[in-house]
Amino acid sequence: MNDHDTLLALALLGTARGTLPTPGPGPLGQAAAHVTRPAAEGTLLARAALHALTHAAGRTPDPASDLPPVPAPAETLPEAPGRATRHLPLVMGTPHLSEWLTLCAQAGWRVPPARLPELLDHASNDSHLRPLLTPVLGERGRWLARFNPDWAFTPPPPGDDAWDTATEAGREALWRSVRERDPHAARALLQQHLPTERAGSRKRLLAALLDTLTPDDHALEPLLDTLTTARSEDVRTLARTALHRLSGSAQNARHAARFAALVSLDKPSLLGRLTKQTPSTLTPPTGPDEHATRDGLPDPAGKEKRSATALLEHLLEHTHPDALLTALNIPPATLVNIARQHDHLNALADNAVHTRHAPLATALLHDLPTHPFLLHIGPPEPLAAAQKQALHDRDPERLLALLGPQPGPWPSDLSAALLSILRDTIGDAHYAAAWGYRWAQLAELAATHAHPHTPHPDPLPADATDYAHRTMTELLGTLELRKQMWNDFGKGRG
Amino acid sequence: MALAPDASSAQAGRKLATPARWQNLNAPGTSLWGQCQGSGKDPYLTGVDRTGPAFKCSCPSRKFPCKHALALMLLHTTHAGDFGQAAPPDTLQTWLDGRAERAANETPKTDGDAPTPGSGAGPDPAAQAKRRAARDRKVTDGLDALQTFLQDLIRDGLAHAPARPYSDWDTQAARLVDAQAPGAARLVRQIPEHLHDPAALLAHLSRLHLLTEAWPRRDTLSAEQQADLRTALGFPVDSAAVTGAGGIRARWQVMGQSVTEEDNLLTRRTWLVSGTDTALLLDFSAWGRPFPPALPPGQTVQAEVCSAPGTYPQRALLRGEAPVTTASPHGEGLTLDALLDRHGAALALNPWLERTAHLTGPLHVVPGNPWHAQDGTGRLPLTGSERTLYTLLALSGGQPVTVYAEWDGTVLAPLSVLHGGTLHPFLTAVDA
């Protein structure tokens, strides 16, 4: 025990139960021997002060044990210039951050290193930002993300063990990044790993596949087919959904065959011929269907009649429209006819929306002329007309439905028309509820989606309320900020 | 944004910082002014004197600077091109003229002699001495009682200390507050933090004991040592005497800021460096009141910095204002070993010194639990918010970096990092 330890031992025990140790022969001991006080407690504390100060003043660095991290690889993208990054403090934590990130990626730039932790934190809390941040992270960002488990959504650095060492989120990120660069390699990755992944990871990967599905993914059909009998219901559903969207899949072919057996078109009556309506009748299946479970068909245990119409509804919703049209060799209008006659228009509409089938969407618009999603898939004219009509009617509910799904930036004339209607309707409102929440929501939507170069509407009348002034100033201010942002990124693209 | 009195002001300022919300943006000379549409019909008239910086705004906010002034300054850094040169309206011009006049009047006075004690309006020296003697008596009594308390602890044995009720420490601290020795009270309040570590506890108590031994012998100490002792006991700095004695007028680099909180009192430390001189400015904020405006971290100011007396002069006060000026070159960083040497030398002069700050590096940042700073001489634990540490790592990219950091004897707290030839300050605790 050194001098300090013997002092500490006595201090713990108490001077009432021991005697002061004699200091050792070293220089510190010699110095301590000169420190004496009338009471033993005083001597102990004074000598302890000498030791504590000597220790603090004489401290040397601890021996290095860990190797410093391997430096980040050299960057391949240029850093976003100051004129672009100056907007970051203003958009951080706002809905405009995603626009900034998109513009940055389009310009082919990366974010400056000092901003990386803040952006990675935002993206770890908001999954929508992740795919936008990934392309602008640069080498430094990918390198940095390795040091924080919260940032595991960024693709891990490539390497033989990248997949094995990644978390579930990391695997999804890795797959998405491979998918962007090389869809074929991404398919190979799925074929290699999906059969052995856990359900959580399978769900993530299948959802990522659905986000990016193309007709080339037909190669994955056998794999997806095996997953339709997986233990997890979510995995089964996701696999069936993917097979549904691949128009030539065997699942679609089986559904089409069921559809052809179920539906027979009758000879139209005179009235039918005049109105171009072909009546159809349903023949419920009689024999067992060996693929019913793996294809997710509704339970046939219900009443016979209900079973036929339930089967029809399922087929209309979950069979690729091309397969349905080919099965009976009918035009989209006839398919819509069948759905209408059996009251399943909505199921067919959902199908058209999910498969983004433009001809079917167009045919459905006769029956569902206000369906906002069909309008977005169908030809542009009916959508523009519907929007024009809603603007004319000043119907905020309808405008919200029609504009909500439309990705920004909206066309300039549409943006301008909306801004002037917002200006016209807000005039005497003193608060959001008095204006109508839908209008307030539209104003928020316009702030993020309107074209940033939209000309400003006329100023509010002098007698407009403070709320009106504040709301319009805020909206136009936001558009101005976005315009500046666009200009600053635009120059970089030149 | 470092000037923001609190996080919500900073957020509000950011929101207002778009040119479209401003009807007028101008930057004539060293001032900024603009009109911002608020909730009322008439826009607020906001002015900033960048030499201070000082702020004036017609808004009803009691925060200082208000969000409009913050937004105006933020806009000037992000959108300098949108600012015109128009002269401000009369009300603002009068204010600016008044400030310029006062600044002009102050300069000759600072170069002249210090205010003479006892002259005309000055305080009565006899009354001052009486008050001082009364306080000294109170402190003597308080420290006597503290010494008995400490010796009792040692007699009973520190092994029993953790079993004491919390009120024992609180009562002792409260007595020291009554005895007008708040510095000693603070150290007593820190005792429970060390109860789990006997060696640290003994070291802490022994330093407290040193205070109680030094006070009765203060007459044998030099003036500087007496100043150290009074500072450790929590005597306020006599600002008039410090600034009256004059200081070093130079370009000072604002190396960094940190904020710590203790018992509802926020303390902001601002470290300034000019050549081989280091100065520490302290600002306090109690009960949620905002700090006075801060010097801009990372920038250089032209200022007269007056050191408070002490064996290792560190605490300082600004005399007059500190306008931002162009940057001066940075010095060389120390190795970790040299940093500890400097700290040890300072501690040899002032045993109660809590922390020193140094430019140190190049060093490697090693993430882990805890994080470390590492160079050829060894390593020291790093501390700071997660954002600060990761930003440091991001800027380093795994290469060695040079940081300006506080060393408190246990952990190294980075305040700024040299990156690409400029100083990148980290957010202080209040902003983070």
PDB file of C-alpha atoms in Angstrom, chain A residues 96 99 103 407-416 419 445-457 475-489 493, chain B residues 20:
ATOM      1  CA  HIS A  96     -38.939  21.284 -46.716  1.00  0.00           C
ATOM      2  CA  GLU A  99     -37.119  18.907 -50.895  1.00  0.00           C
ATOM      3  CA  LEU A 103     -32.485  18.897 -54.882  1.00  0.00           C
ATOM      4  CA  PRO A 407     -46.581  14.930 -56.241  1.00  0.00           C
ATOM      5  CA  GLY A 408     -45.019  18.375 -56.166  1.00  0.00           C
ATOM      6  CA  PRO A 409     -44.124  20.715 -57.579  1.00  0.00           C
ATOM      7  CA  TRP A 410     -47.541  21.253 -59.096  1.00  0.00           C
ATOM      8  CA  PRO A 411     -47.841  22.989 -62.469  1.00  0.00           C
ATOM      9  CA  SER A 412     -47.435  26.730 -62.191  1.00  0.00           C
ATOM     10  CA  ASP A 413     -50.960  27.632 -63.384  1.00  0.00           C
ATOM     11  CA  LEU A 414     -52.575  25.196 -60.957  1.00  0.00           C
ATOM     12  CA  SER A 415     -50.427  26.552 -58.103  1.00  0.00           C
ATOM     13  CA  ALA A 416     -51.280  30.134 -59.005  1.00  0.00           C
ATOM     14  CA  LEU A 419     -53.004  30.606 -54.213  1.00  0.00           C
ATOM     15  CA  LEU A 445     -50.107  21.474 -48.778  1.00  0.00           C
ATOM     16  CA  ALA A 446     -49.542  24.460 -51.068  1.00  0.00           C
ATOM     17  CA  ALA A 447     -46.553  25.546 -48.975  1.00  0.00           C
ATOM     18  CA  THR A 448     -44.769  22.271 -49.695  1.00  0.00           C
ATOM     19  CA  HIS A 449     -46.173  21.298 -53.113  1.00  0.00           C
ATOM     20  CA  ALA A 450     -46.928  24.474 -55.069  1.00  0.00           C
ATOM     21  CA  HIS A 451     -44.374  25.363 -57.718  1.00  0.00           C
ATOM     22  CA  PRO A 452     -41.813  27.614 -56.049  1.00  0.00           C
ATOM     23  CA  HIS A 453     -41.820  29.984 -59.010  1.00  0.00           C
ATOM     24  CA  THR A 454     -45.570  30.590 -58.772  1.00  0.00           C
ATOM     25  CA  PRO A 455     -46.311  34.308 -59.126  1.00  0.00           C
ATOM     26  CA  HIS A 456     -47.771  35.808 -55.975  1.00  0.00           C
ATOM     27  CA  PRO A 457     -51.497  36.610 -55.927  1.00  0.00           C
ATOM     28  CA  LEU A 475     -47.272  30.835 -47.098  1.00  0.00           C
ATOM     29  CA  LEU A 476     -45.688  33.258 -49.550  1.00  0.00           C
ATOM     30  CA  GLY A 477     -42.593  33.458 -47.369  1.00  0.00           C
ATOM     31  CA  THR A 478     -42.216  29.697 -47.551  1.00  0.00           C
ATOM     32  CA  LEU A 479     -42.632  29.713 -51.319  1.00  0.00           C
ATOM     33  CA  GLU A 480     -40.034  32.473 -51.531  1.00  0.00           C
ATOM     34  CA  LEU A 481     -37.607  30.396 -49.476  1.00  0.00           C
ATOM     35  CA  ARG A 482     -38.181  27.398 -51.751  1.00  0.00           C
ATOM     36  CA  LYS A 483     -37.732  29.562 -54.825  1.00  0.00           C
ATOM     37  CA  GLN A 484     -34.391  30.779 -53.523  1.00  0.00           C
ATOM     38  CA  MET A 485     -33.435  27.205 -52.708  1.00  0.00           C
ATOM     39  CA  TRP A 486     -34.306  26.093 -56.235  1.00  0.00           C
ATOM     40  CA  ASN A 487     -32.307  28.928 -57.729  1.00  0.00           C
ATOM     41  CA  ASP A 488     -29.301  28.084 -55.597  1.00  0.00           C
ATOM     42  CA  PHE A 489     -29.407  24.446 -56.619  1.00  0.00           C
ATOM     43  CA  ARG A 493     -26.843  22.016 -62.402  1.00  0.00           C
TER      44      ARG A 493
ATOM     45  CA  ALA B  20     -40.518  37.472 -47.746  1.00  0.00           C
TER      46      ALA B  20
END
